[in-house]
Amino acid sequence: MKRKIALLAMAAMMVASLTACGSGGTSDGGSSSGSSSDVANADKPLVWFNRQPSNSSTGELDMTALNFNDDTYYVGFDANQGAELQGTMIRDYIEANIDTIDRNGDGVIGYVLAIGDIGHNDSIARTRGVRSALGTAVETDGTVNSDPIGTNTDGSATAVQDGTLEINGTTYTVRELASQEMKNSAGATWDAATAGNAIGTWSSSFGDQIDIVASNNDGMGMSMFNAWSKDEGVPTFGYDANADAVAAIAEGYGGTISQHADVQAYLTLRVLRNALDGVDIDTGIGTEDEAGNVLSDDVYVYNADERSYYALNVAVTAENYTDFTDSTKTYEPVSNQLDESTSPKKSVWLNIYNASDNFLSSTYQPLLQKYDDLLNLDVEYIGGDGQTESNITNRLGNPSQYDAFAINMVKTDNAASYTSILSQ
Ligand code: BGC
């Protein structure tokens, strides 16, 4: 009997303590199955990533979305620095291989360009970077035209011009033979299959003029490489340093750019973690945290006016690609586990705008999944179809369940579709 009473008393105590745990406050460390706070959804930490809230025609930043609340940030990479690097990487390649690059010997170095999304800052920057480095850019009021040109085998297009490169005292002509936004009929952009088809069309009508294939990303670049340029020995350049593209450098892929996804994925979750813990936003970023995590300033920049963290890019070529073969490895200086007593489990809603985007699904998300453990975040990953915002926003039906949000929009103009849900 005595034992039974003791057991009952124990059970009663357990119920009492469980109730106390569930009674709200941000200090609940035990729950991993949803938000434990009374914070209004509109005041919860929010990070935009990969697609910066901005006007898709002008590129102007959407400062309302970037200042949604005091704990709102954007995490991406420095698009202009990366674009310039991609252009320079291609020009360097041409210079180093000038004796063999002009395949048909017509004196014109011809390239084709796969454009990801004409309304996406990163895509626009990369198109401009390639054109600027190769001398094919046309500027109006100081801005390089980034429009696709269709085909331009005769050099008559107005959105680009024939460029010239001076190499070892000889002047060579460079021509953008064709470019196209790789959008499929359903509306998905950066579409690898569309790029594979485009190179088929281009190569069958003017294949011998194509000396270089350039692409706004590796997904499209690899599709063109596998469909045509690998067998033809035509150097193909992409962006993202996805593992398959890095491996393909051994087989003639010309090169790619690492946008330091390992640093970006960390920052995406780290800014949420810091806001949730109520610590200085620089903790574990520019300032070492207790676990020893810290980033040096050669891998990212923070622009306070834009509320944006930008990772810096690195060129990956035949010279250094062996250092980049595992694209899903966490960045060593920020790979230390946080202590759950000071950074308790919190739940995060996170979406990937297109579950079949090569970069986001094969590089970015696997990295996020490693960092969420290290940062004690319980992340729910939502994969979109790449075309419709509502396909994603429909799955943000109960924001009160989460402590923080990480958003990757389909269209960079659409921030309000998300913030209006959080403000309800
Ligand atoms: C990547 C692309 C990707 C896009 C998605 C870019 O930063 O380079 O590969 O398709 O993000 O938004």
PDB file of N, CA, C and O and ligand atoms in Angstrom, residues 50-51 77 120 122 126 190 217 240 259 353 357 359-360, ligand 1:
ATOM      1  N   ASN A  50      18.657  32.407 -50.360  1.00  0.00           N
ATOM      2  CA  ASN A  50      18.850  32.046 -51.768  1.00  0.00           C
ATOM      3  C   ASN A  50      18.145  32.969 -52.773  1.00  0.00           C
ATOM      4  O   ASN A  50      18.671  33.230 -53.844  1.00  0.00           O
ATOM      5  N   ARG A  51      16.973  33.450 -52.448  1.00  0.00           N
ATOM      6  CA  ARG A  51      16.277  34.372 -53.349  1.00  0.00           C
ATOM      7  C   ARG A  51      15.960  35.607 -52.517  1.00  0.00           C
ATOM      8  O   ARG A  51      15.122  35.560 -51.622  1.00  0.00           O
ATOM      9  N   PHE A  77      24.683  35.007 -51.278  1.00  0.00           N
ATOM     10  CA  PHE A  77      26.113  35.134 -51.545  1.00  0.00           C
ATOM     11  C   PHE A  77      26.299  36.400 -52.356  1.00  0.00           C
ATOM     12  O   PHE A  77      25.334  36.971 -52.869  1.00  0.00           O
ATOM     13  N   HIS A 120      15.732  36.866 -61.765  1.00  0.00           N
ATOM     14  CA  HIS A 120      16.447  36.456 -60.546  1.00  0.00           C
ATOM     15  C   HIS A 120      17.790  37.189 -60.513  1.00  0.00           C
ATOM     16  O   HIS A 120      18.575  37.086 -61.451  1.00  0.00           O
ATOM     17  N   ASP A 122      20.598  36.726 -59.137  1.00  0.00           N
ATOM     18  CA  ASP A 122      21.826  35.944 -59.310  1.00  0.00           C
ATOM     19  C   ASP A 122      22.045  35.602 -60.775  1.00  0.00           C
ATOM     20  O   ASP A 122      23.155  35.663 -61.302  1.00  0.00           O
ATOM     21  N   ARG A 126      25.101  36.890 -63.251  1.00  0.00           N
ATOM     22  CA  ARG A 126      26.014  35.948 -63.933  1.00  0.00           C
ATOM     23  C   ARG A 126      26.044  36.193 -65.437  1.00  0.00           C
ATOM     24  O   ARG A 126      27.101  36.111 -66.067  1.00  0.00           O
ATOM     25  N   TRP A 190      15.567  27.819 -64.459  1.00  0.00           N
ATOM     26  CA  TRP A 190      16.851  27.146 -64.243  1.00  0.00           C
ATOM     27  C   TRP A 190      16.687  25.668 -64.644  1.00  0.00           C
ATOM     28  O   TRP A 190      17.220  24.767 -63.994  1.00  0.00           O
ATOM     29  N   ASN A 217      24.191  28.141 -64.102  1.00  0.00           N
ATOM     30  CA  ASN A 217      24.416  27.210 -62.983  1.00  0.00           C
ATOM     31  C   ASN A 217      24.885  25.840 -63.491  1.00  0.00           C
ATOM     32  O   ASN A 217      24.907  25.570 -64.696  1.00  0.00           O
ATOM     33  N   ASP A 240      28.019  26.894 -58.915  1.00  0.00           N
ATOM     34  CA  ASP A 240      27.460  26.211 -57.720  1.00  0.00           C
ATOM     35  C   ASP A 240      28.413  25.188 -57.122  1.00  0.00           C
ATOM     36  O   ASP A 240      28.294  24.863 -55.955  1.00  0.00           O
ATOM     37  N   GLN A 259      29.726  28.912 -54.400  1.00  0.00           N
ATOM     38  CA  GLN A 259      29.128  30.082 -53.729  1.00  0.00           C
ATOM     39  C   GLN A 259      29.156  29.869 -52.224  1.00  0.00           C
ATOM     40  O   GLN A 259      28.422  30.502 -51.482  1.00  0.00           O
ATOM     41  N   TYR A 353      12.241  26.196 -52.581  1.00  0.00           N
ATOM     42  CA  TYR A 353      11.200  26.595 -53.539  1.00  0.00           C
ATOM     43  C   TYR A 353      10.960  25.539 -54.619  1.00  0.00           C
ATOM     44  O   TYR A 353       9.884  25.426 -55.167  1.00  0.00           O
ATOM     45  N   ASP A 357      15.415  21.366 -57.869  1.00  0.00           N
ATOM     46  CA  ASP A 357      16.561  22.215 -58.245  1.00  0.00           C
ATOM     47  C   ASP A 357      17.856  21.506 -57.817  1.00  0.00           C
ATOM     48  O   ASP A 357      18.007  21.125 -56.653  1.00  0.00           O
ATOM     49  N   PHE A 359      21.013  22.450 -57.335  1.00  0.00           N
ATOM     50  CA  PHE A 359      21.835  23.057 -56.285  1.00  0.00           C
ATOM     51  C   PHE A 359      21.149  22.956 -54.924  1.00  0.00           C
ATOM     52  O   PHE A 359      21.746  22.510 -53.943  1.00  0.00           O
ATOM     53  N   LEU A 360      19.878  23.347 -54.884  1.00  0.00           N
ATOM     54  CA  LEU A 360      19.208  23.373 -53.586  1.00  0.00           C
ATOM     55  C   LEU A 360      19.019  21.972 -53.025  1.00  0.00           C
ATOM     56  O   LEU A 360      19.176  21.746 -51.826  1.00  0.00           O
TER      57      LEU A 360
HETATM   58  C1  BGC B   1      21.881  28.746 -57.819  1.00  0.00           C
HETATM   59  C2  BGC B   1      21.073  28.046 -58.834  1.00  0.00           C
HETATM   60  C3  BGC B   1      19.701  27.764 -58.316  1.00  0.00           C
HETATM   61  C4  BGC B   1      19.078  29.031 -57.793  1.00  0.00           C
HETATM   62  C5  BGC B   1      17.765  28.786 -57.168  1.00  0.00           C
HETATM   63  C6  BGC B   1      21.178  29.979 -57.375  1.00  0.00           C
HETATM   64  O1  BGC B   1      21.908  30.625 -56.409  1.00  0.00           O
HETATM   65  O2  BGC B   1      23.118  29.072 -58.330  1.00  0.00           O
HETATM   66  O3  BGC B   1      21.669  26.847 -59.181  1.00  0.00           O
HETATM   67  O4  BGC B   1      18.925  27.206 -59.322  1.00  0.00           O
HETATM   68  O5  BGC B   1      19.935  29.619 -56.865  1.00  0.00           O
HETATM   69  O6  BGC B   1      17.189  29.940 -56.684  1.00  0.00           O
END
